[in-house]
């Protein structure tokens, strides 16, 4: 027998031993994969879906087939709207986009700050205490104008600044810190209460309802639409939103 024959026999023995070990460990592996898949799902889907998937796995014949099915369920869970992985990917992309935008427009922000100072603004940067995720508060900053109710927003340079939304540019730093997102329900002041079980949703600069054309006269109803969209966000939807968001940001009247 030549060397190649001995190698072939050795590899066959190793493959057989590996198959035996894999078969022995198959129940534990499939169980771990199923547990991981369940954890990736949105919290309100976990209990019911976990029970359905466990019954499905029990009906699969053969331990190795169960591993394959459990792997498929893990892949499906990762792609599920609002899954932990999708939320993580959207959050990471959000921060990267905001950071790159801040770096790119830093000279523009500096020019706006100088012009705002020359225009006679008493406070160049204005902070507003904001209610964030899970009741935590943080300060979001604006350039000179924090509210359309500010009388300066109705005239001259300050009206133009508010009209094109440039007074909101410092909020990008809140996105980089993970306190806000580019897309999300509009922020609440610290004195306002949550609506529509939105404690886990980061406030955003642009409302999904405005972006996707879901109109409502009731602010509470519109906020519920925003929360529902963000709870089921996927990376694909987020990328589509980023393509639409620039014209929406500049065409939305922020001074009314």
CSV table of C-alpha atoms in Angstrom, one decimal:
chain,number,residue,atom,x,y,z
A,1,UNK,CA,0.0,0.0,0.0
A,2,UNK,CA,1.3,3.4,-0.9
A,3,UNK,CA,1.3,6.6,1.1
A,4,UNK,CA,-1.8,7.9,-0.6
A,5,UNK,CA,-3.7,4.8,0.4
A,6,UNK,CA,-2.7,5.2,4.1
A,7,UNK,CA,-3.7,8.9,3.9
A,8,UNK,CA,-7.1,7.9,2.4
A,9,UNK,CA,-7.7,5.3,5.2
A,10,UNK,CA,-6.6,7.9,7.9
A,11,UNK,CA,-8.9,10.6,6.5
A,12,UNK,CA,-11.8,8.1,6.3
A,13,UNK,CA,-11.3,7.1,10.0
A,14,UNK,CA,-11.1,10.8,11.1
A,15,UNK,CA,-14.3,11.5,9.1
A,16,UNK,CA,-16.1,8.5,10.7
A,17,UNK,CA,-14.9,9.6,14.2
A,18,UNK,CA,-16.1,13.2,13.5
A,19,UNK,CA,-19.5,12.0,12.3
A,20,UNK,CA,-19.9,9.9,15.5
A,21,UNK,CA,-19.0,12.8,17.7
A,22,UNK,CA,-21.2,15.2,15.8
A,23,UNK,CA,-24.1,12.8,16.1
A,24,UNK,CA,-23.6,12.5,19.8
A,25,UNK,CA,-23.4,16.3,20.2
A,26,UNK,CA,-26.2,17.0,17.7
A,27,UNK,CA,-29.1,17.5,20.3
A,28,UNK,CA,-27.1,20.0,22.3
A,29,UNK,CA,-25.9,21.9,19.2
A,30,UNK,CA,-29.4,22.1,17.7
A,31,UNK,CA,-30.7,23.3,21.1
A,32,UNK,CA,-28.1,26.0,21.3
A,33,UNK,CA,-28.8,27.2,17.8
A,34,UNK,CA,-32.5,27.3,18.5
A,35,UNK,CA,-31.9,29.3,21.7
A,36,UNK,CA,-29.7,31.8,19.9
A,37,UNK,CA,-32.2,32.1,17.1
A,38,UNK,CA,-34.9,32.9,19.7
A,39,UNK,CA,-32.8,35.5,21.4
A,40,UNK,CA,-32.3,37.3,18.1
A,41,UNK,CA,-36.1,37.8,17.7
A,42,UNK,CA,-37.9,40.9,18.9
A,43,UNK,CA,-39.1,40.4,22.5
A,44,UNK,CA,-42.8,40.4,21.7
A,45,UNK,CA,-42.3,37.5,19.2
A,46,UNK,CA,-40.0,35.2,21.3
A,47,UNK,CA,-42.3,33.1,23.4
A,48,UNK,CA,-44.8,32.1,20.7
A,49,UNK,CA,-42.2,31.6,18.0
A,50,UNK,CA,-39.8,29.7,20.3
A,51,UNK,CA,-42.6,27.2,21.0
A,52,UNK,CA,-43.5,26.8,17.3
A,53,UNK,CA,-39.8,26.3,16.3
A,54,UNK,CA,-39.2,23.8,19.1
A,55,UNK,CA,-42.2,21.7,17.9
A,56,UNK,CA,-40.9,21.9,14.3
A,57,UNK,CA,-37.4,20.7,15.4
A,58,UNK,CA,-38.9,17.8,17.3
A,59,UNK,CA,-40.6,16.6,14.1
A,60,UNK,CA,-37.4,16.6,12.1
A,61,UNK,CA,-36.0,13.0,11.7
A,62,UNK,CA,-32.3,12.5,12.4
A,63,UNK,CA,-30.0,14.5,14.7
A,64,UNK,CA,-27.9,15.9,11.8
A,65,UNK,CA,-31.0,17.1,10.0
A,66,UNK,CA,-32.0,18.9,13.2
A,67,UNK,CA,-28.8,20.8,13.2
A,68,UNK,CA,-29.4,21.9,9.6
A,69,UNK,CA,-32.9,23.0,10.4
A,70,UNK,CA,-31.8,24.9,13.5
A,71,UNK,CA,-29.2,26.7,11.4
A,72,UNK,CA,-31.8,27.7,8.9
A,73,UNK,CA,-34.0,29.0,11.8
A,74,UNK,CA,-31.1,31.0,13.1
A,75,UNK,CA,-30.6,32.6,9.6
A,76,UNK,CA,-34.3,33.4,9.4
A,77,UNK,CA,-34.2,35.0,12.9
A,78,UNK,CA,-31.3,37.2,12.0
A,79,UNK,CA,-33.3,38.5,9.0
A,80,UNK,CA,-36.5,39.0,10.9
A,81,UNK,CA,-37.6,42.7,11.0
A,82,UNK,CA,-36.7,44.2,14.4
A,83,UNK,CA,-34.4,41.3,15.4
A,84,UNK,CA,-31.5,42.0,17.7
A,85,UNK,CA,-29.0,41.7,14.8
A,86,UNK,CA,-31.0,44.0,12.5
A,87,UNK,CA,-31.3,46.6,15.3
A,88,UNK,CA,-27.5,46.3,16.0
A,89,UNK,CA,-26.7,46.7,12.3
A,90,UNK,CA,-29.0,49.7,11.9
A,91,UNK,CA,-27.6,51.4,15.1
A,92,UNK,CA,-24.0,50.8,13.9
A,93,UNK,CA,-24.7,52.2,10.4
A,94,UNK,CA,-26.5,55.1,12.0
A,95,UNK,CA,-23.5,56.1,14.1
A,96,UNK,CA,-21.0,55.6,11.2
A,97,UNK,CA,-23.2,57.8,8.9
A,98,UNK,CA,-23.5,60.5,11.6
A,99,UNK,CA,-19.8,60.5,12.3
A,100,UNK,CA,-18.8,60.7,8.7
A,101,UNK,CA,-21.3,63.5,8.1
A,102,UNK,CA,-20.0,65.5,11.1
A,103,UNK,CA,-16.4,65.2,9.7
A,104,UNK,CA,-17.5,66.2,6.2
A,105,UNK,CA,-19.6,69.2,7.3
A,106,UNK,CA,-17.4,70.4,10.1
A,107,UNK,CA,-16.3,73.5,8.1
A,108,UNK,CA,-19.9,74.3,7.3
A,109,UNK,CA,-20.9,74.1,11.0
A,110,UNK,CA,-18.0,76.4,11.9
A,111,UNK,CA,-19.1,79.0,9.3
A,112,UNK,CA,-22.8,78.8,10.5
A,113,UNK,CA,-21.6,79.3,14.1
A,114,UNK,CA,-19.6,82.4,13.1
A,115,UNK,CA,-22.5,83.8,11.1
A,116,UNK,CA,-24.9,83.1,14.0
A,117,UNK,CA,-22.6,85.0,16.3
A,118,UNK,CA,-22.4,88.0,13.9
A,119,UNK,CA,-26.2,87.9,13.5
A,120,UNK,CA,-26.4,88.8,17.2
A,121,UNK,CA,-27.5,85.5,18.8
A,122,UNK,CA,-27.2,85.7,22.5
A,123,UNK,CA,-26.6,81.9,22.9
A,124,UNK,CA,-25.0,80.3,19.9
A,125,UNK,CA,-25.7,76.8,21.1
A,126,UNK,CA,-29.0,76.1,22.9
A,127,UNK,CA,-29.5,72.8,24.9
A,128,UNK,CA,-32.9,71.1,25.4
A,129,UNK,CA,-33.2,68.3,28.0
A,130,UNK,CA,-34.6,65.3,26.1
A,131,UNK,CA,-36.2,62.0,27.1
A,132,UNK,CA,-34.3,59.2,25.6
A,133,UNK,CA,-34.5,55.4,25.8
A,134,UNK,CA,-35.8,53.8,29.0
A,135,UNK,CA,-36.4,57.1,30.7
A,136,UNK,CA,-32.8,58.4,30.5
A,137,UNK,CA,-32.4,62.1,29.7
A,138,UNK,CA,-29.8,63.8,27.7
A,139,UNK,CA,-29.2,67.3,26.2
A,140,UNK,CA,-29.7,67.8,22.5
A,141,UNK,CA,-28.2,71.0,21.1
A,142,UNK,CA,-29.3,73.4,18.5
A,143,UNK,CA,-27.7,76.4,16.8
A,144,UNK,CA,-29.4,79.5,18.3
A,145,UNK,CA,-33.0,78.2,17.8
A,146,UNK,CA,-34.4,75.2,19.7
A,147,UNK,CA,-38.1,75.7,18.8
A,148,UNK,CA,-40.1,77.2,16.0
A,149,UNK,CA,-41.9,79.2,18.6
A,150,UNK,CA,-38.8,81.3,19.0
A,151,UNK,CA,-39.6,84.7,17.6
A,152,UNK,CA,-36.3,84.9,15.8
A,153,UNK,CA,-37.3,81.9,13.7
A,154,UNK,CA,-39.8,84.1,11.8
A,155,UNK,CA,-37.4,86.6,10.3
A,156,UNK,CA,-34.1,87.1,8.5
A,157,UNK,CA,-31.1,84.9,8.9
A,158,UNK,CA,-32.6,82.8,11.8
A,159,UNK,CA,-35.7,82.1,9.7
A,160,UNK,CA,-33.5,80.8,6.9
A,161,UNK,CA,-31.4,78.7,9.3
A,162,UNK,CA,-34.5,77.1,10.7
A,163,UNK,CA,-36.2,76.7,7.3
A,164,UNK,CA,-33.4,74.5,5.9
A,165,UNK,CA,-32.9,72.7,9.2
A,166,UNK,CA,-29.2,73.7,9.7
A,167,UNK,CA,-30.0,74.7,13.3
A,168,UNK,CA,-30.3,70.9,14.0
A,169,UNK,CA,-26.8,69.9,12.8
A,170,UNK,CA,-25.3,69.6,16.3
A,171,UNK,CA,-27.8,66.8,17.0
A,172,UNK,CA,-25.5,64.6,14.9
A,173,UNK,CA,-23.3,64.4,17.9
A,174,UNK,CA,-26.2,62.8,19.9
A,175,UNK,CA,-26.4,60.2,17.2
A,176,UNK,CA,-22.7,59.4,17.4
A,177,UNK,CA,-23.1,58.9,21.1
A,178,UNK,CA,-26.1,56.6,20.6
A,179,UNK,CA,-28.6,58.8,22.2
A,180,UNK,CA,-30.6,59.5,19.0
A,181,UNK,CA,-30.9,58.1,15.5
A,182,UNK,CA,-31.2,59.7,12.1
A,183,UNK,CA,-34.6,58.1,11.5
A,184,UNK,CA,-37.1,57.7,14.4
A,185,UNK,CA,-40.0,59.3,16.3
A,186,UNK,CA,-39.4,63.0,16.9
A,187,UNK,CA,-37.8,63.6,20.3
A,188,UNK,CA,-39.7,64.3,23.4
A,189,UNK,CA,-38.7,66.9,26.0
A,190,UNK,CA,-37.9,65.6,29.4
A,191,UNK,CA,-41.3,66.7,30.8
A,192,UNK,CA,-43.2,64.7,28.2
A,193,UNK,CA,-44.4,61.1,28.7
A,194,UNK,CA,-43.8,58.1,26.4
A,195,UNK,CA,-46.6,57.0,24.1
A,196,UNK,CA,-47.2,53.7,22.2
A,197,UNK,CA,-44.7,51.7,24.3
A,198,UNK,CA,-41.8,53.5,22.7
A,199,UNK,CA,-39.4,53.4,25.7
A,200,UNK,CA,-36.9,51.2,23.7
A,201,UNK,CA,-36.9,53.4,20.6
A,202,UNK,CA,-34.3,56.1,20.1
A,203,UNK,CA,-35.7,59.5,19.1
A,204,UNK,CA,-34.8,60.6,15.6
A,205,UNK,CA,-34.2,63.7,13.5
A,206,UNK,CA,-36.6,62.7,10.7
A,207,UNK,CA,-39.9,61.0,11.4
A,208,UNK,CA,-40.5,57.7,9.4
A,209,UNK,CA,-44.1,58.7,8.9
A,210,UNK,CA,-43.1,62.0,7.2
A,211,UNK,CA,-40.5,60.1,5.1
A,212,UNK,CA,-42.8,57.3,3.9
A,213,UNK,CA,-45.8,59.6,3.4
A,214,UNK,CA,-48.0,58.3,6.4
A,215,UNK,CA,-49.9,61.4,7.2
A,216,UNK,CA,-51.9,61.8,10.4
A,217,UNK,CA,-53.5,64.9,12.0
A,218,UNK,CA,-53.1,63.5,15.4
A,219,UNK,CA,-49.4,63.7,16.7
A,220,UNK,CA,-50.0,60.8,19.0
A,221,UNK,CA,-51.2,58.6,16.2
A,222,UNK,CA,-48.2,59.6,14.0
A,223,UNK,CA,-45.9,58.8,16.8
A,224,UNK,CA,-47.4,55.3,17.1
A,225,UNK,CA,-46.8,54.9,13.3
A,226,UNK,CA,-43.2,55.9,13.9
A,227,UNK,CA,-42.7,53.5,16.7
A,228,UNK,CA,-44.2,50.6,14.8
A,229,UNK,CA,-41.9,51.3,11.8
A,230,UNK,CA,-38.8,51.5,14.0
A,231,UNK,CA,-39.7,48.3,15.9
A,232,UNK,CA,-39.7,46.4,12.6
A,233,UNK,CA,-36.8,48.2,10.9
A,234,UNK,CA,-34.4,46.2,8.8
A,235,UNK,CA,-31.1,47.2,7.3
A,236,UNK,CA,-32.6,47.1,3.8
A,237,UNK,CA,-35.4,49.5,4.9
A,238,UNK,CA,-32.8,51.7,6.7
A,239,UNK,CA,-30.7,52.0,3.5
A,240,UNK,CA,-33.7,52.9,1.5
A,241,UNK,CA,-34.6,55.6,4.1
A,242,UNK,CA,-31.1,57.0,3.9
A,243,UNK,CA,-31.5,57.5,0.1
A,244,UNK,CA,-34.8,59.3,0.7
A,245,UNK,CA,-33.8,61.3,3.8
A,246,UNK,CA,-31.7,64.1,2.3
A,247,UNK,CA,-34.4,65.6,0.1
A,248,UNK,CA,-37.0,65.0,2.9
A,249,UNK,CA,-34.7,66.8,5.5
A,250,UNK,CA,-34.5,69.9,3.3
A,251,UNK,CA,-38.1,70.0,2.1
A,252,UNK,CA,-39.8,69.5,5.5
A,253,UNK,CA,-40.8,72.9,6.9
A,254,UNK,CA,-39.3,73.0,10.4
A,255,UNK,CA,-40.4,76.5,11.3
A,256,UNK,CA,-44.2,76.0,11.4
